Coordinates of C-alpha atoms in Angstrom, one line a residue:
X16 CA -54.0 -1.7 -53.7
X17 CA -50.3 -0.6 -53.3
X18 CA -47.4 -1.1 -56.0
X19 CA -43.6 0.5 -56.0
X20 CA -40.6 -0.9 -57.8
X21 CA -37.2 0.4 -58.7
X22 CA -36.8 -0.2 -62.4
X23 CA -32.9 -2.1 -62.5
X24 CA -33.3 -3.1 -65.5
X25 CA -34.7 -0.2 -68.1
X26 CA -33.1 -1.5 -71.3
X27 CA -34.6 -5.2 -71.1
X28 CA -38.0 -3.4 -70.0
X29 CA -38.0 -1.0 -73.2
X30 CA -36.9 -4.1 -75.8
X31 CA -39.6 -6.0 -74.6
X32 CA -42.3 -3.4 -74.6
X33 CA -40.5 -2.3 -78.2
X34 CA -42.1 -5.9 -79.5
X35 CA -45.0 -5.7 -77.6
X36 CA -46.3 -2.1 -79.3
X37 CA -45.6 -3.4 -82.4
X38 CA -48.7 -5.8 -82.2
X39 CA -51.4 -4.2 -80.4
X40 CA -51.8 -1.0 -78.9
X41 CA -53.4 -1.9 -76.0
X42 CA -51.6 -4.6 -73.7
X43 CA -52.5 -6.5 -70.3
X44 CA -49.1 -5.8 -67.6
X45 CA -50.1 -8.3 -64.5
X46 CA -47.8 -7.8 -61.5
X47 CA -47.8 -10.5 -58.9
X48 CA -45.6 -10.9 -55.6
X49 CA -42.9 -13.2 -58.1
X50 CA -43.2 -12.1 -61.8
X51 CA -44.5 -9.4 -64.1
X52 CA -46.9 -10.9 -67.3
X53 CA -47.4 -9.0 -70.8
X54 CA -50.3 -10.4 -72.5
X55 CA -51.3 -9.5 -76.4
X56 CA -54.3 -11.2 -76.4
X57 CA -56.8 -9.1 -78.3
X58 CA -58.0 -10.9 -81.7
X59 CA -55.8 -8.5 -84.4
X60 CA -55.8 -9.0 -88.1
X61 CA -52.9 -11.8 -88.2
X62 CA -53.9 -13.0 -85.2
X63 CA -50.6 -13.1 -83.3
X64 CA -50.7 -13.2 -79.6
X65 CA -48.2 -13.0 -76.6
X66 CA -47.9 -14.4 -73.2
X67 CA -44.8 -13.8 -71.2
X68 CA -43.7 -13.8 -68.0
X69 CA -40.6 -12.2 -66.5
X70 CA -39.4 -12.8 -63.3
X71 CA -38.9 -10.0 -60.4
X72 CA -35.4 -9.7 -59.7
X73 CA -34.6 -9.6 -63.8
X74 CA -36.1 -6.0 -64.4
X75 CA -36.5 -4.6 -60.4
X76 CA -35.3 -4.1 -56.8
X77 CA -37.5 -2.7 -54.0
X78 CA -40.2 -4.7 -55.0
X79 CA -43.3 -4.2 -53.1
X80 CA -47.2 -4.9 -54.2
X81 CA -50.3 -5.5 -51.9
X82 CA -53.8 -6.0 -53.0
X83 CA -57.0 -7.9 -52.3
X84 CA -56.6 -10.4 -55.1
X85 CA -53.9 -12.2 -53.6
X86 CA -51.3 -9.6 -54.0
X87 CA -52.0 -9.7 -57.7
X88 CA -52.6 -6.0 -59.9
X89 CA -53.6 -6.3 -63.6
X90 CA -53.3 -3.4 -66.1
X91 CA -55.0 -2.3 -69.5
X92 CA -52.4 0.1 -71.1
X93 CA -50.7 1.6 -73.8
X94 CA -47.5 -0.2 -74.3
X95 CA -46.0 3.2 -76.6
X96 CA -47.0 5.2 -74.2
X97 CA -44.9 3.4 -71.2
X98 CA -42.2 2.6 -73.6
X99 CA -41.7 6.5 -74.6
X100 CA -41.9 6.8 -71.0
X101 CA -38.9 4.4 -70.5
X102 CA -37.1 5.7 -73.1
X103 CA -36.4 9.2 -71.1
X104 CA -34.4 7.3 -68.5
X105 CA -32.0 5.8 -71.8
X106 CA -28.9 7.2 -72.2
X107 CA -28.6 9.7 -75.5
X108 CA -32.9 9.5 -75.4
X109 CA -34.5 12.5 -75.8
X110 CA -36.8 13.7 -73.0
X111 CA -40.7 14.5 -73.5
X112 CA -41.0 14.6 -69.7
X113 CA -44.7 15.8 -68.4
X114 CA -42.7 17.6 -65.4
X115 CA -39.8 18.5 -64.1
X116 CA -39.4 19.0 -60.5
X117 CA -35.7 20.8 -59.1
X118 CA -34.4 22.7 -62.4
X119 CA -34.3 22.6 -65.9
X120 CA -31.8 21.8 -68.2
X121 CA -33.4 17.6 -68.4
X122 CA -31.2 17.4 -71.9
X123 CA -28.2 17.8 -70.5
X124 CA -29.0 14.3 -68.4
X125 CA -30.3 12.7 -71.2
X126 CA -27.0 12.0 -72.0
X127 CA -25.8 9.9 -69.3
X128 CA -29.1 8.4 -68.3
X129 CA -30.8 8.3 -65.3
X130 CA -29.6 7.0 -62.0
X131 CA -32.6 5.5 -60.7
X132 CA -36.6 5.0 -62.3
X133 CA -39.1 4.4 -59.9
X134 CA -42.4 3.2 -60.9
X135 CA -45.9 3.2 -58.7
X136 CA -49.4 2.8 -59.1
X137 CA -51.3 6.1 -58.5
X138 CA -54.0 8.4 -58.8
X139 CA -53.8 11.6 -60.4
X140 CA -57.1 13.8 -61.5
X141 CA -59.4 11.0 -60.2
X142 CA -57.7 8.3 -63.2
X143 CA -55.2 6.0 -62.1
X144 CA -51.9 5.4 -63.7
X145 CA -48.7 4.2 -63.3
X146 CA -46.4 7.0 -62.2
X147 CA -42.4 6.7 -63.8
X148 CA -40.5 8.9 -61.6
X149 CA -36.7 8.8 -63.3
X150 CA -34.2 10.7 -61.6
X151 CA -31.1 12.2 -62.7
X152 CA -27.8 13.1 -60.8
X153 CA -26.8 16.5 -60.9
X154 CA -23.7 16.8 -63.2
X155 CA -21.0 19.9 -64.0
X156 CA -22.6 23.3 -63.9
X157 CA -25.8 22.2 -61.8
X158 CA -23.9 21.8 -58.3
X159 CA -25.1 18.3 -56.4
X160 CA -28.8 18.5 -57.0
X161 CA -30.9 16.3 -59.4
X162 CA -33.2 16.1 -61.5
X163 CA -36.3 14.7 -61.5
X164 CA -38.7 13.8 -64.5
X165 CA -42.3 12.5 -64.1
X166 CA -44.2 10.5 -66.5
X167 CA -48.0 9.3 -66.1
X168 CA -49.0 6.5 -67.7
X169 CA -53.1 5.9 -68.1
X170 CA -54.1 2.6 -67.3
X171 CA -57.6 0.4 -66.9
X172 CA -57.4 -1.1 -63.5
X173 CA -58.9 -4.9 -64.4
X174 CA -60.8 -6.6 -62.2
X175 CA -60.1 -10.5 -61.0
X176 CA -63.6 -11.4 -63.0
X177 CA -61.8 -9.9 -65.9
X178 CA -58.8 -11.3 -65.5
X179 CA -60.6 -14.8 -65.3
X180 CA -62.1 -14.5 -69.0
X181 CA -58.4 -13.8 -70.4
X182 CA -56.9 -17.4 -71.7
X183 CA -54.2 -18.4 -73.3
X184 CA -54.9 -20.3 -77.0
X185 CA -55.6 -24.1 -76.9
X186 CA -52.6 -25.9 -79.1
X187 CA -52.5 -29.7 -80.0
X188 CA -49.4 -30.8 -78.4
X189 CA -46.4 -29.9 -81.0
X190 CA -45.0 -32.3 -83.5
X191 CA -41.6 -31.0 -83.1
X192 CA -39.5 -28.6 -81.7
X193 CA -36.4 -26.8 -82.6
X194 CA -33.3 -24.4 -81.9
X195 CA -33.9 -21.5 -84.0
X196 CA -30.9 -19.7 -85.5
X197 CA -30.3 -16.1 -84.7
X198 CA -33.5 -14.2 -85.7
X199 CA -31.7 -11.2 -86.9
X200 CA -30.8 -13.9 -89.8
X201 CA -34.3 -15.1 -90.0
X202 CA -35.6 -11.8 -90.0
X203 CA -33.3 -10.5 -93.0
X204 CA -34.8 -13.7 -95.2
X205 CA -38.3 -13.2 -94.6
X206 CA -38.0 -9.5 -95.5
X207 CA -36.6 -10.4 -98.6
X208 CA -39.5 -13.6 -99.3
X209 CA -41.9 -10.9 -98.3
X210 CA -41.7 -9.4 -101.5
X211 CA -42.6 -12.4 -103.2
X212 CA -45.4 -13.3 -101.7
X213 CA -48.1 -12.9 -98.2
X214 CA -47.7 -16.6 -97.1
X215 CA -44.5 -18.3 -95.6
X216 CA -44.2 -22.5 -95.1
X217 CA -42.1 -23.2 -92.2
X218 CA -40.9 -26.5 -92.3
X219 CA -39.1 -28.7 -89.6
X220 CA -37.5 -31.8 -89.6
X221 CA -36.5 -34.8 -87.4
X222 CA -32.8 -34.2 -88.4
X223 CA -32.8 -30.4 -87.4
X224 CA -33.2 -28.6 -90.8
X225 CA -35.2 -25.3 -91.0
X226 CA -36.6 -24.5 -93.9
X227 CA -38.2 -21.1 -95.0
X228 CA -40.0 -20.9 -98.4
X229 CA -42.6 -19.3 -100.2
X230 CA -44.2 -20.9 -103.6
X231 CA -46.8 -19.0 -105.5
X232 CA -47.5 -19.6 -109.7
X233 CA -44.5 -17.4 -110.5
X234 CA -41.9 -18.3 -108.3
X235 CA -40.3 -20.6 -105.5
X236 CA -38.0 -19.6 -103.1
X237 CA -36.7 -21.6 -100.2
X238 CA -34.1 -21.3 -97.6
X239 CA -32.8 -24.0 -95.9
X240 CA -30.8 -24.3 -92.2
X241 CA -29.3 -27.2 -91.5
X242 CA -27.6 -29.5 -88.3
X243 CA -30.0 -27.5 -85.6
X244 CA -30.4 -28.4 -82.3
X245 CA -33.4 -30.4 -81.3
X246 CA -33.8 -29.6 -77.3
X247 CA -34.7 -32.6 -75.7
X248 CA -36.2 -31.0 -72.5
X249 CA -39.8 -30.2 -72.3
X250 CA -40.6 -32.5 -75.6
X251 CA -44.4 -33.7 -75.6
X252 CA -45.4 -37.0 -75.3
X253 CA -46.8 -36.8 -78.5
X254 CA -43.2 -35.7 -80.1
X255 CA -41.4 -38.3 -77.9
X256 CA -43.8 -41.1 -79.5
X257 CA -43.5 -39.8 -82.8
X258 CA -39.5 -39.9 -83.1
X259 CA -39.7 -43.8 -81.8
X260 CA -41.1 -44.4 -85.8
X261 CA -38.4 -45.6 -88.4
X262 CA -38.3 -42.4 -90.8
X263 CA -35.8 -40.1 -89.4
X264 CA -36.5 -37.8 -92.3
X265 CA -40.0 -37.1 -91.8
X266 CA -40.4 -33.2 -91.9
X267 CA -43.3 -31.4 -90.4
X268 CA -44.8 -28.1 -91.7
X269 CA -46.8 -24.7 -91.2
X270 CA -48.1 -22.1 -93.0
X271 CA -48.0 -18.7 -91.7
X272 CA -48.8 -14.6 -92.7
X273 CA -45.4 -13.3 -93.8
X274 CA -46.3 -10.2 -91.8
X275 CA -47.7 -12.3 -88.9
X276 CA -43.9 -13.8 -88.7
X277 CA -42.1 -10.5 -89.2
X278 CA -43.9 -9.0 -86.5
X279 CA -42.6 -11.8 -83.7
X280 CA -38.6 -11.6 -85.4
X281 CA -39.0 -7.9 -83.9
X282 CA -38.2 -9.7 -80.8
X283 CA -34.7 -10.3 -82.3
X284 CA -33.9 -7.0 -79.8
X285 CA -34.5 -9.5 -76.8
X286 CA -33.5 -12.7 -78.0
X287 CA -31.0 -14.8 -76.6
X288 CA -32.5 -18.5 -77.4
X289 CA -35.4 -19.0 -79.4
X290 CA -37.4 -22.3 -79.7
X291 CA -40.1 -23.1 -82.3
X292 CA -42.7 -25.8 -81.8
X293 CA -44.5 -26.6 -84.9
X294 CA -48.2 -27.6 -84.1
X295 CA -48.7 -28.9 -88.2
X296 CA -51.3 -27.2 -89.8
X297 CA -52.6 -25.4 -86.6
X298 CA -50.1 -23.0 -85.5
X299 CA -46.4 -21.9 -84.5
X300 CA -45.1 -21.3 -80.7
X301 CA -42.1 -20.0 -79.9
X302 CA -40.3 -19.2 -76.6
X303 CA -37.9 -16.3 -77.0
X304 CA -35.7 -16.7 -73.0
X305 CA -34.4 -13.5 -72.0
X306 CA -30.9 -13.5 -70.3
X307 CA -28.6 -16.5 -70.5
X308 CA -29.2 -20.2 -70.9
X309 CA -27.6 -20.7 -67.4
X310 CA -29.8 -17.6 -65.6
X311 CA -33.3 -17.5 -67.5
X312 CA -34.9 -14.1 -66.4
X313 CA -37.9 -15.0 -68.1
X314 CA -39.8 -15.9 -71.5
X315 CA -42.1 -14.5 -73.8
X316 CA -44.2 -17.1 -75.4
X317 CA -45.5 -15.7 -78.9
X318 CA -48.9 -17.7 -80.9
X319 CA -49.1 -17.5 -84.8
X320 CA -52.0 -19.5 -86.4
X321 CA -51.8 -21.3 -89.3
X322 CA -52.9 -19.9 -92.8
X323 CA -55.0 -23.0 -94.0
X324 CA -55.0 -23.7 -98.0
X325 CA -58.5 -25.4 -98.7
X326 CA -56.4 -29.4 -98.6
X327 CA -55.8 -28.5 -95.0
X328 CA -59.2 -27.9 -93.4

């Protein structure tokens, strides 16, 4: 089992591991010859899972992996403790490196950040991990040498068997889907309905309004977006049927933790286009694309059940 990459890519890498540690702190990484995947698919108090994939040439070069299971390598790890390995190779990050190889002086690098990251599967001490090797260029008062920092990530090795037991959640088809606005703006409302109460309605409808809102005995509050975009591509049969039927202004809704939404508008840091497909009374998907609409370098596709009143069971 062999794996080596150059890491091109090392601030798209740290945003999406940045959402990833916020949800669990243990994550699947599964490398094959095309894509790298990040599933959060333990069960968690709200719930929320994540299945993403990202393709190759968005986040490496020199991209080499060989193994038995069809050239594919899965990985149980700590996403905070690869992302505070990332975070050395940053520009103005501080360095906690576990070596240094060539000469001191690693903060006077941090600066600039590094001029290459390489990243490998290995054995150290008899436990495998996932070596970050992030190299520095030598700069004024250091001559032309470098600097090397080395980081060693623990990780569980998992097994095709195991791999096989790991699925993603089973959805009804969605009733609708919808352009989200920018989630730095949908993460600034929920904040403030988050003070008002632990359950958020998310409402969509046939003419492209959004609406956020919370209603408990003391107080409603909604917020309402109006004139979104309604991709067409990738609409369900189900969706496609339903919009053939006369009322345009049929709406359809979901209820969902305030904290369980929160958590995925930390992927604001990544976001380019976000779609929501509202499953009524089941569940929330959305599909946050990384890079632009013309050059997708991949998607992370976040789960958030429903939070069922008593009328909806």
């Amino acid at each position: 089992m062999r794996f080596r990459a150059n890491i091109e890519n090392v601030v798209i890498f740290q945003r999406v591991l940045q959402c990833v540690e916020k949800l669990q702190k243990r994550c699947i990484i599964k490398f094959t010859e095309e894509e790298m995947h990040i599933i959060c698919n333990q069960e968690s108090e709200d719930g929320v899972q994540v299945w993403s994939q990202i393709k190759k040439d968005a986040l490496f070069s020199n991209y080499k992996i060989q193994s038995n299971a069809a050239n594919v390598i899965s990985l149980g790890l700590s996403p905070d403790a690869l992302l505070q390995a990332l975070r050395s190779a940053s520009p103005s990050s501080s360095s906690n490196s576990s070596s240094a190889v060539d000469g001191g002086g690693v903060g006077a690098y941090a600066s600039i950040g590094a001029s290459e990251v390489v990243m490998r599967l290995a054995k150290k001490r008899g436990q495998a991990v996932l070596s970050l090797e992030i190299i520095f260029d030598g700069g004024s008062g250091n001559g032309s040498g470098k600097v090397v920092v080395s980081h060693d990530v623990l990780i569980d090795v998992l097994k095709p068997a195991e791999m096989e037991r790991v699925k993603e959640p089973m959805c009804p088809e969605p009733d609708i889907h919808i352009l989200l606005p920018p989630l730095t703006k949908l993460r600034t409302v929920t904040e403030h309905l988050r003070q008002l109460a632990d359950v958020l309605e998310v409402r969509v409808g046939r003419r492209g309004d959004l609406r956020l809102a919370v209603d408990t005995d003391d107080v409603t509050v909604e917020t309402l977006w109006t004139k979104q975009r309604r991709p067409k591509k990738g609409k369900s049969a189900k969706e496609k049927g339903k919009e053939k039927e006369v009322d345009k202004d049929k709406s359809f809704a979901v209820r969902l933790s305030v904290r369980a939404f929160l958590k995925f508008l930390s992927v604001h840091v990544v976001s380019s286009t976000t779609i929501a497909c509202v499953c009524e009374h089941h569940c929330m998907i959305l599909y946050v694309y990384i890079g632009d609409a013309a050059d997708v370098g991949g998607v992370l596709t976040f789960y958030i059940p429903a939070r069922l009143t008593g009328s909806e069971y």
